[in-house]
Amino acid sequence: MSAAVAKLAQLRPGVRGYTVADLHTLPEVGPRHELIDGSIVLFPSATSAHNMIARWIAQLIEDANPGGDHVVATDQSVTIDDHNEPRPDIVVLPAAYVDDSPFPVDGVQLVVEVVSPTSALRDTEIKRVLYARAGVPFYWVVVPDPDADTIALAELVLEDGAYRYATHYTTEVFRTAQPWPVEVDLAALAARTARARRPSAAS
């Protein structure tokens, strides 16, 4: 039994489930964790492929950053309220929070989730509702498919309290103007990932 699971077994959730304060008593070692509607979700460390894709996309967003008002971070916890503290793969946050962890959702411009086999429902459905409720204006869902050697990206834009698709799972060159002009060549990123998986085949 991991230290996080052992600590979790000692906690007594209230009527609305666990709180952010409960979450922060869990040790940093062991499984990663986040709080979704009062439920603490433990999940294993991401694969290197998952982290590479998140890092490459985060770098493209950062390189396109036109100013210093916002920064781009990866794998950081965002406090939404007392019962919600997700941990998106990429987040564009106000520079004022650059030294804070976790930091409040206020002023967050974009969250990006890279889907893994254990997170598909959370990333495509549950967090879609959660981030919309929190008022995050832009949400990207990135779906790698190692069998097809593709990476798909959906861009969702907040309108009237709910997200609509501005881009519906493209696997080619993705372009957007929000939160600033960014271009992501998804086919090129997928090819880089494929080469990393099968270096002998690329030589």
Coordinates of N, CA and C in Angstrom, one line a residue:
M1 N 0.8 -1.2 0.0 CA 0.0 0.0 0.0 C 0.9 1.2 0.0
S2 N 0.6 2.2 -0.9 CA 1.4 3.4 -1.0 C 1.1 4.3 0.2
A3 N 2.0 5.3 0.4 CA 1.8 6.2 1.5 C 0.5 7.1 1.2
A4 N 0.3 7.4 0.0 CA -0.9 8.2 -0.4 C -2.2 7.4 -0.1
V5 N -2.2 6.2 -0.5 CA -3.4 5.4 -0.2 C -3.6 5.2 1.3
A6 N -2.5 4.9 2.0 CA -2.6 4.8 3.4 C -3.2 6.0 4.1
K7 N -2.7 7.2 3.7 CA -3.2 8.5 4.2 C -4.6 8.7 3.8
L8 N -5.0 8.4 2.6 CA -6.3 8.5 2.1 C -7.3 7.7 3.0
A9 N -6.9 6.5 3.4 CA -7.7 5.6 4.2 C -8.0 6.2 5.5
Q10 N -7.2 7.1 6.0 CA -7.4 7.7 7.3 C -8.3 8.9 7.3
L11 N -8.6 9.5 6.1 CA -9.4 10.7 6.0 C -10.9 10.3 6.0
R12 N -11.6 11.2 6.6 CA -13.1 11.0 6.7 C -13.8 12.1 5.9
P13 N -14.2 11.8 4.6 CA -14.8 12.9 3.8 C -16.2 13.3 4.4
G14 N -16.5 14.6 4.1 CA -17.8 15.1 4.6 C -18.9 14.8 3.6
V15 N -20.0 15.4 3.8 CA -21.2 15.1 2.9 C -20.9 15.4 1.4
R16 N -20.1 16.4 1.2 CA -19.7 16.8 -0.2 C -18.4 16.2 -0.6
G17 N -17.9 15.2 0.2 CA -16.7 14.6 -0.2 C -15.5 15.2 0.4
Y18 N -14.3 14.9 -0.2 CA -13.1 15.4 0.3 C -12.9 16.9 0.0
T19 N -12.0 17.6 0.7 CA -11.8 19.0 0.4 C -10.3 19.2 -0.1
V20 N -10.0 20.4 -0.5 CA -8.7 20.8 -0.9 C -7.7 20.6 0.3
A21 N -8.2 20.9 1.5 CA -7.3 20.7 2.7 C -7.0 19.2 2.9
D22 N -8.0 18.3 2.6 CA -7.7 16.9 2.7 C -6.7 16.5 1.6
L23 N -6.8 17.0 0.4 CA -5.9 16.7 -0.7 C -4.5 17.0 -0.3
H24 N -4.3 18.2 0.3 CA -3.0 18.6 0.6 C -2.3 17.9 1.8
T25 N -3.0 17.0 2.4 CA -2.3 16.2 3.4 C -1.7 14.9 2.8
L26 N -2.0 14.6 1.5 CA -1.4 13.5 0.9 C 0.0 13.7 0.5
P27 N 0.9 12.7 0.7 CA 2.3 12.9 0.4 C 2.5 13.1 -1.1
E28 N 3.6 13.8 -1.4 CA 3.9 14.1 -2.8 C 4.5 12.9 -3.5
V29 N 5.1 12.0 -2.8 CA 5.6 10.8 -3.4 C 4.5 9.8 -3.7
G30 N 4.7 8.9 -4.7 CA 3.7 7.9 -5.1 C 2.8 8.5 -6.2
P31 N 1.6 8.0 -6.3 CA 0.7 8.3 -7.4 C 0.4 9.8 -7.4
R32 N 0.2 10.4 -8.6 CA -0.2 11.8 -8.7 C -1.7 11.8 -8.3
H33 N -2.2 13.0 -7.9 CA -3.6 13.0 -7.4 C -4.2 14.4 -7.7
E34 N -5.5 14.4 -7.9 CA -6.3 15.6 -8.0 C -7.6 15.4 -7.4
L35 N -8.3 16.5 -7.2 CA -9.6 16.5 -6.5 C -10.7 17.0 -7.5
I36 N -11.7 16.1 -7.8 CA -12.7 16.4 -8.7 C -14.1 16.2 -8.0
D37 N -14.8 17.3 -7.8 CA -16.1 17.3 -7.1 C -16.1 16.4 -5.9
G38 N -15.1 16.7 -5.0 CA -15.0 16.0 -3.7 C -14.4 14.6 -3.7
S39 N -14.1 14.1 -4.9 CA -13.4 12.8 -5.0 C -12.0 12.9 -5.3
I40 N -11.1 12.3 -4.5 CA -9.7 12.3 -4.8 C -9.4 11.2 -5.8
V41 N -8.8 11.6 -6.9 CA -8.4 10.7 -7.9 C -6.9 10.4 -7.9
L42 N -6.5 9.2 -7.7 CA -5.1 8.8 -7.8 C -4.8 8.2 -9.1
F43 N -3.7 8.6 -9.7 CA -3.4 8.1 -11.0 C -1.9 7.9 -11.2
P44 N -1.4 7.0 -12.0 CA 0.0 6.7 -12.1 C 0.7 7.8 -12.8
S45 N 2.1 7.8 -12.7 CA 2.9 8.8 -13.4 C 2.6 8.6 -14.9
A46 N 2.7 9.7 -15.7 CA 2.4 9.6 -17.1 C 3.6 8.9 -17.8
T47 N 3.4 8.4 -19.0 CA 4.5 7.8 -19.8 C 5.4 8.9 -20.3
S48 N 6.5 8.5 -20.8 CA 7.4 9.5 -21.4 C 6.8 10.0 -22.7
A49 N 6.1 9.2 -23.4 CA 5.4 9.7 -24.7 C 4.4 10.8 -24.3
H50 N 3.6 10.5 -23.3 CA 2.6 11.5 -22.9 C 3.3 12.8 -22.5
N51 N 4.4 12.7 -21.7 CA 5.1 13.9 -21.2 C 5.7 14.7 -22.4
M52 N 6.3 13.9 -23.3 CA 6.9 14.6 -24.5 C 5.9 15.4 -25.2
I53 N 4.7 14.8 -25.5 CA 3.7 15.5 -26.3 C 3.3 16.8 -25.5
A54 N 3.0 16.7 -24.2 CA 2.6 17.8 -23.4 C 3.7 18.9 -23.4
R55 N 5.0 18.4 -23.3 CA 6.1 19.4 -23.3 C 6.2 20.1 -24.6
W56 N 6.1 19.4 -25.7 CA 6.3 20.0 -27.0 C 5.2 21.0 -27.3
I57 N 3.9 20.7 -26.9 CA 2.8 21.6 -27.1 C 3.0 22.8 -26.2
A58 N 3.4 22.6 -25.0 CA 3.6 23.7 -24.1 C 4.7 24.7 -24.6
Q59 N 5.7 24.1 -25.2 CA 6.8 24.9 -25.7 C 6.3 25.8 -26.9
L60 N 5.5 25.2 -27.7 CA 4.9 26.0 -28.8 C 4.1 27.1 -28.4
I61 N 3.3 26.8 -27.3 CA 2.4 27.9 -26.8 C 3.3 29.0 -26.1
E62 N 4.3 28.6 -25.4 CA 5.2 29.5 -24.8 C 6.0 30.4 -25.8
D63 N 6.5 29.7 -26.8 CA 7.3 30.4 -27.9 C 6.4 31.5 -28.6
A64 N 5.1 31.2 -28.7 CA 4.2 32.2 -29.3 C 3.7 33.3 -28.4
N65 N 4.1 33.2 -27.1 CA 3.6 34.2 -26.1 C 4.0 35.6 -26.5
P66 N 3.1 36.5 -26.7 CA 3.5 37.9 -27.1 C 3.9 38.8 -26.0
G67 N 3.7 38.4 -24.7 CA 4.0 39.3 -23.7 C 4.2 38.6 -22.4
G68 N 4.3 39.4 -21.3 CA 4.7 38.8 -20.0 C 3.6 38.7 -19.0
D69 N 2.3 38.9 -19.4 CA 1.2 38.9 -18.5 C 0.8 37.5 -18.1
H70 N 1.1 36.5 -19.0 CA 0.8 35.1 -18.7 C 2.0 34.2 -19.0
V71 N 2.0 33.1 -18.3 CA 3.1 32.1 -18.4 C 2.4 30.8 -18.7
V72 N 3.3 29.9 -19.2 CA 2.8 28.5 -19.5 C 3.4 27.5 -18.6
A73 N 2.6 26.7 -17.9 CA 3.1 25.7 -16.9 C 2.6 24.3 -17.3
T74 N 3.3 23.3 -16.8 CA 2.9 21.9 -17.0 C 2.7 21.2 -15.7
D75 N 1.7 20.3 -15.7 CA 1.5 19.4 -14.5 C 1.4 20.2 -13.2
Q76 N 0.6 21.2 -13.2 CA 0.4 22.1 -12.0 C -1.1 22.0 -11.5
S77 N -1.2 22.0 -10.2 CA -2.6 22.0 -9.6 C -3.2 23.3 -9.6
V78 N -4.5 23.4 -10.0 CA -5.3 24.6 -10.1 C -6.5 24.5 -9.1
T79 N -6.5 25.4 -8.2 CA -7.6 25.4 -7.2 C -8.8 26.1 -7.8
I80 N -9.9 25.4 -7.9 CA -11.2 26.0 -8.4 C -12.1 26.4 -7.3
D81 N -12.3 25.5 -6.3 CA -13.0 25.8 -5.1 C -12.6 24.7 -4.1
D82 N -13.4 24.7 -3.0 CA -13.0 23.8 -1.9 C -13.0 22.3 -2.2
H83 N -13.7 22.0 -3.2 CA -13.9 20.6 -3.6 C -13.4 20.2 -5.0
N84 N -12.6 21.1 -5.6 CA -12.1 20.9 -6.9 C -10.7 21.5 -7.1
E85 N -9.7 20.6 -7.3 CA -8.4 21.0 -7.6 C -7.7 20.1 -8.7
P86 N -8.1 20.3 -9.9 CA -7.5 19.4 -11.0 C -6.1 19.7 -11.2
R87 N -5.4 18.9 -12.0 CA -4.0 19.0 -12.3 C -3.8 18.9 -13.8
P88 N -4.1 19.9 -14.6 CA -4.0 19.8 -16.0 C -2.6 19.6 -16.5
D89 N -2.5 19.0 -17.7 CA -1.1 18.8 -18.3 C -0.5 20.1 -18.7
I90 N -1.2 21.1 -19.2 CA -0.7 22.4 -19.6 C -1.7 23.4 -19.1
V91 N -1.2 24.5 -18.6 CA -2.1 25.6 -18.2 C -1.4 27.0 -18.5
V92 N -2.2 27.9 -19.0 CA -1.7 29.3 -19.2 C -2.3 30.1 -18.1
L93 N -1.5 30.6 -17.3 CA -1.9 31.3 -16.0 C -1.3 32.7 -15.9
P94 N -1.9 33.5 -15.1 CA -1.4 34.9 -14.9 C 0.1 34.8 -14.3
A95 N 1.0 35.6 -14.8 CA 2.3 35.6 -14.3 C 2.4 35.9 -12.8
A96 N 1.4 36.5 -12.3 CA 1.4 36.8 -10.8 C 1.5 35.5 -10.0
Y97 N 1.0 34.4 -10.6 CA 1.0 33.1 -9.8 C 2.2 32.3 -10.1
V98 N 3.3 32.8 -10.8 CA 4.3 32.0 -11.2 C 5.1 31.2 -10.1
D99 N 5.0 31.7 -8.9 CA 5.7 31.1 -7.8 C 4.8 30.3 -6.9
D100 N 3.5 30.2 -7.3 CA 2.5 29.6 -6.4 C 2.2 28.2 -6.9
S101 N 2.0 27.3 -6.0 CA 1.6 25.9 -6.3 C 0.8 25.3 -5.1
P102 N -0.5 25.0 -5.2 CA -1.3 25.3 -6.4 C -1.6 26.8 -6.5
F103 N -2.3 27.1 -7.6 CA -2.7 28.5 -7.8 C -4.2 28.6 -8.1
P104 N -4.8 29.7 -7.9 CA -6.3 29.8 -8.1 C -6.6 29.9 -9.6
V105 N -7.8 29.5 -10.0 CA -8.2 29.4 -11.4 C -8.4 30.8 -11.9
D106 N -8.6 31.8 -11.1 CA -8.9 33.1 -11.5 C -7.8 33.6 -12.5
G107 N -8.2 34.0 -13.7 CA -7.3 34.5 -14.7 C -6.7 33.5 -15.6
V108 N -6.9 32.2 -15.3 CA -6.4 31.1 -16.2 C -7.0 31.3 -17.6
Q109 N -6.2 31.3 -18.6 CA -6.7 31.5 -20.0 C -7.0 30.2 -20.8
L110 N -6.2 29.2 -20.5 CA -6.2 28.0 -21.3 C -5.8 26.8 -20.4
V111 N -6.5 25.7 -20.5 CA -6.0 24.4 -20.0 C -6.0 23.4 -21.1
V112 N -5.0 22.5 -21.1 CA -4.8 21.5 -22.1 C -4.7 20.2 -21.3
E113 N -5.4 19.2 -21.8 CA -5.3 17.8 -21.2 C -4.9 16.9 -22.3
V114 N -3.8 16.1 -22.1 CA -3.4 15.1 -23.0 C -4.0 13.8 -22.5
V115 N -4.8 13.2 -23.3 CA -5.6 12.0 -22.9 C -4.7 10.8 -22.8
S116 N -4.8 10.0 -21.7 CA -4.1 8.8 -21.6 C -5.2 7.7 -21.4
P117 N -4.9 6.4 -21.5 CA -5.9 5.4 -21.4 C -6.7 5.4 -20.1
T118 N -6.1 5.9 -19.0 CA -6.8 6.0 -17.8 C -7.6 7.3 -17.5
S119 N -7.5 8.3 -18.5 CA -8.0 9.6 -18.2 C -9.1 10.0 -19.2
A120 N -9.4 9.2 -20.2 CA -10.2 9.6 -21.3 C -11.6 10.2 -20.9
L121 N -12.3 9.5 -20.0 CA -13.6 10.1 -19.5 C -13.4 11.4 -18.8
R122 N -12.4 11.4 -17.9 CA -12.2 12.6 -17.1 C -11.9 13.8 -18.0
D123 N -11.0 13.6 -19.0 CA -10.5 14.7 -19.8 C -11.6 15.2 -20.8
T124 N -12.4 14.2 -21.4 CA -13.3 14.6 -22.4 C -14.7 15.0 -21.9
E125 N -15.0 14.6 -20.7 CA -16.4 14.8 -20.3 C -16.4 15.6 -18.9
I126 N -15.8 14.9 -17.9 CA -15.9 15.5 -16.5 C -15.2 16.8 -16.4
K127 N -14.0 16.9 -16.9 CA -13.2 18.2 -16.8 C -13.8 19.2 -17.8
R128 N -14.3 18.8 -18.8 CA -15.0 19.7 -19.7 C -16.1 20.5 -19.0
V129 N -16.9 19.9 -18.2 CA -17.9 20.5 -17.4 C -17.3 21.3 -16.3
L130 N -16.2 20.8 -15.6 CA -15.6 21.5 -14.5 C -14.9 22.8 -15.0
Y131 N -14.1 22.7 -16.0 CA -13.4 23.9 -16.5 C -14.4 25.0 -17.0
A132 N -15.5 24.5 -17.6 CA -16.5 25.5 -18.1 C -17.2 26.2 -16.9
R133 N -17.5 25.4 -15.9 CA -18.1 25.9 -14.6 C -17.2 26.9 -14.0
A134 N -15.9 26.7 -14.1 CA -14.9 27.6 -13.5 C -14.6 28.8 -14.3
G135 N -15.1 28.9 -15.5 CA -15.0 30.0 -16.4 C -13.7 30.1 -17.2
V136 N -13.0 29.0 -17.4 CA -11.8 28.9 -18.2 C -12.2 29.1 -19.6
P137 N -11.7 30.2 -20.3 CA -12.3 30.5 -21.6 C -11.9 29.5 -22.8
F138 N -10.7 28.8 -22.6 CA -10.3 27.9 -23.7 C -9.8 26.6 -23.1
Y139 N -10.2 25.5 -23.8 CA -9.9 24.2 -23.3 C -9.5 23.3 -24.5
W140 N -8.3 22.7 -24.5 CA -7.8 21.8 -25.6 C -7.8 20.4 -25.0
V141 N -8.2 19.5 -25.8 CA -8.1 18.1 -25.5 C -7.2 17.4 -26.6
V142 N -6.1 16.8 -26.2 CA -5.2 16.2 -27.1 C -5.2 14.7 -26.9
V143 N -5.4 14.0 -28.1 CA -5.6 12.6 -28.0 C -4.6 11.9 -28.9
P144 N -3.5 11.3 -28.3 CA -2.5 10.6 -29.0 C -3.1 9.2 -29.3
D145 N -2.8 8.7 -30.5 CA -3.2 7.3 -30.9 C -1.9 6.6 -31.4
P146 N -1.3 5.9 -30.4 CA 0.0 5.2 -30.8 C -0.2 4.1 -31.9
D147 N -1.3 3.5 -32.0 CA -1.5 2.5 -33.0 C -1.6 3.1 -34.4
A148 N -2.2 4.3 -34.5 CA -2.3 5.0 -35.8 C -1.2 6.0 -36.1
D149 N -0.4 6.2 -35.0 CA 0.7 7.3 -35.1 C 0.1 8.6 -35.5
T150 N -1.0 9.0 -34.7 CA -1.6 10.3 -34.9 C -1.8 11.0 -33.6
I151 N -1.9 12.3 -33.6 CA -2.2 13.1 -32.4 C -3.4 14.0 -32.9
A152 N -4.5 13.9 -32.2 CA -5.7 14.7 -32.6 C -5.8 15.8 -31.5
L153 N -6.3 17.0 -31.9 CA -6.6 18.1 -31.0 C -7.9 18.7 -31.2
A154 N -8.7 18.8 -30.1 CA -10.0 19.5 -30.1 C -9.8 20.8 -29.4
E155 N -10.3 21.9 -30.0 CA -10.3 23.2 -29.3 C -11.7 23.6 -28.9
L156 N -11.9 23.8 -27.6 CA -13.2 24.2 -27.1 C -13.2 25.6 -26.6
V157 N -14.2 26.4 -26.9 CA -14.3 27.8 -26.5 C -15.6 28.0 -25.7
L158 N -15.4 28.7 -24.6 CA -16.5 28.9 -23.6 C -17.5 29.9 -24.2
E159 N -18.8 29.5 -24.3 CA -19.8 30.5 -24.7 C -21.1 30.2 -23.8
D160 N -21.6 31.2 -23.2 CA -22.8 31.1 -22.3 C -22.7 30.0 -21.3
G161 N -21.5 29.8 -20.7 CA -21.3 28.9 -19.6 C -21.0 27.4 -20.1
A162 N -20.9 27.2 -21.4 CA -20.6 25.8 -21.9 C -19.6 25.9 -23.0
Y163 N -18.9 24.8 -23.2 CA -17.9 24.8 -24.3 C -18.6 24.4 -25.6
R164 N -18.1 25.0 -26.7 CA -18.5 24.6 -28.0 C -17.2 24.3 -28.8
Y165 N -17.2 23.4 -29.7 CA -16.1 23.0 -30.5 C -15.7 24.1 -31.5
A166 N -14.6 24.7 -31.4 CA -14.0 25.6 -32.4 C -13.2 24.8 -33.5
T167 N -12.6 23.8 -33.0 CA -11.9 22.8 -33.8 C -12.2 21.4 -33.3
H168 N -12.6 20.5 -34.2 CA -13.1 19.2 -33.7 C -12.1 18.1 -34.1
Y169 N -11.1 17.9 -33.3 CA -10.2 16.8 -33.4 C -9.5 16.7 -34.8
T170 N -8.7 17.7 -35.1 CA -7.9 17.7 -36.2 C -6.6 16.9 -35.9
T171 N -6.0 16.3 -37.0 CA -4.7 15.6 -36.8 C -3.7 16.3 -37.7
E172 N -4.0 17.4 -38.3 CA -3.1 18.1 -39.2 C -2.5 19.4 -38.5
V173 N -2.4 20.5 -39.2 CA -1.9 21.7 -38.6 C -3.0 22.4 -37.9
F174 N -2.9 22.6 -36.6 CA -3.9 23.3 -35.8 C -3.5 24.8 -35.7
R175 N -4.4 25.7 -36.0 CA -4.1 27.1 -35.8 C -5.2 27.8 -35.0
T176 N -4.8 28.7 -34.1 CA -5.8 29.4 -33.3 C -5.3 30.8 -33.0
A177 N -6.2 31.7 -32.6 CA -5.8 33.0 -32.2 C -5.9 33.2 -30.7
Q178 N -6.3 32.1 -30.0 CA -6.6 32.2 -28.6 C -5.8 31.2 -27.7
P179 N -5.2 31.5 -26.6 CA -5.2 32.9 -26.0 C -4.4 33.9 -26.7
W180 N -3.5 33.4 -27.7 CA -2.8 34.2 -28.6 C -2.5 33.4 -29.8
P181 N -2.1 33.9 -30.9 CA -1.9 33.1 -32.1 C -0.9 32.0 -31.9
V182 N -1.3 30.8 -32.2 CA -0.5 29.6 -32.0 C -0.7 28.6 -33.1
E183 N 0.4 28.0 -33.6 CA 0.3 27.0 -34.6 C 0.9 25.7 -34.1
V184 N 0.2 24.6 -34.2 CA 0.7 23.3 -33.7 C 0.6 22.3 -34.9
D185 N 1.7 21.8 -35.4 CA 1.8 20.9 -36.5 C 1.6 19.5 -35.9
L186 N 0.4 19.0 -35.8 CA 0.1 17.7 -35.1 C 0.7 16.5 -35.8
A187 N 0.7 16.6 -37.1 CA 1.3 15.5 -37.9 C 2.8 15.4 -37.6
A188 N 3.5 16.5 -37.5 CA 4.9 16.5 -37.3 C 5.2 16.0 -35.9
L189 N 4.4 16.4 -34.9 CA 4.6 15.9 -33.5 C 4.3 14.4 -33.5
A190 N 3.3 13.9 -34.2 CA 3.0 12.5 -34.2 C 4.2 11.7 -34.8
A191 N 4.8 12.3 -35.8 CA 6.0 11.6 -36.5 C 7.2 11.6 -35.5
R192 N 7.4 12.7 -34.8 CA 8.4 12.7 -33.8 C 8.2 11.6 -32.7
T193 N 7.0 11.5 -32.3 CA 6.6 10.5 -31.3 C 6.9 9.1 -31.8
A194 N 6.5 8.9 -33.0 CA 6.6 7.6 -33.7 C 8.1 7.2 -33.8
R195 N 8.9 8.2 -34.2 CA 10.4 7.9 -34.2 C 11.0 7.6 -32.9
A196 N 10.5 8.2 -31.8 CA 10.9 7.9 -30.5 C 10.5 6.5 -30.1
R197 N 9.4 6.1 -30.5 CA 8.9 4.7 -30.1 C 9.7 3.7 -30.9
R198 N 10.0 4.0 -32.2 CA 10.6 3.0 -33.0 C 11.9 3.6 -33.7
P199 N 12.9 3.9 -32.9 CA 14.1 4.6 -33.5 C 14.8 3.7 -34.6
S200 N 14.7 2.4 -34.5 CA 15.4 1.6 -35.4 C 14.7 1.6 -36.8
A201 N 13.4 1.8 -36.8 CA 12.6 1.9 -38.0 C 12.9 3.2 -38.8
A202 N 13.3 4.2 -38.0 CA 13.5 5.5 -38.6 C 14.9 5.6 -39.2
S203 N 15.8 4.8 -38.9 CA 17.2 4.9 -39.3 C 17.4 4.1 -40.6

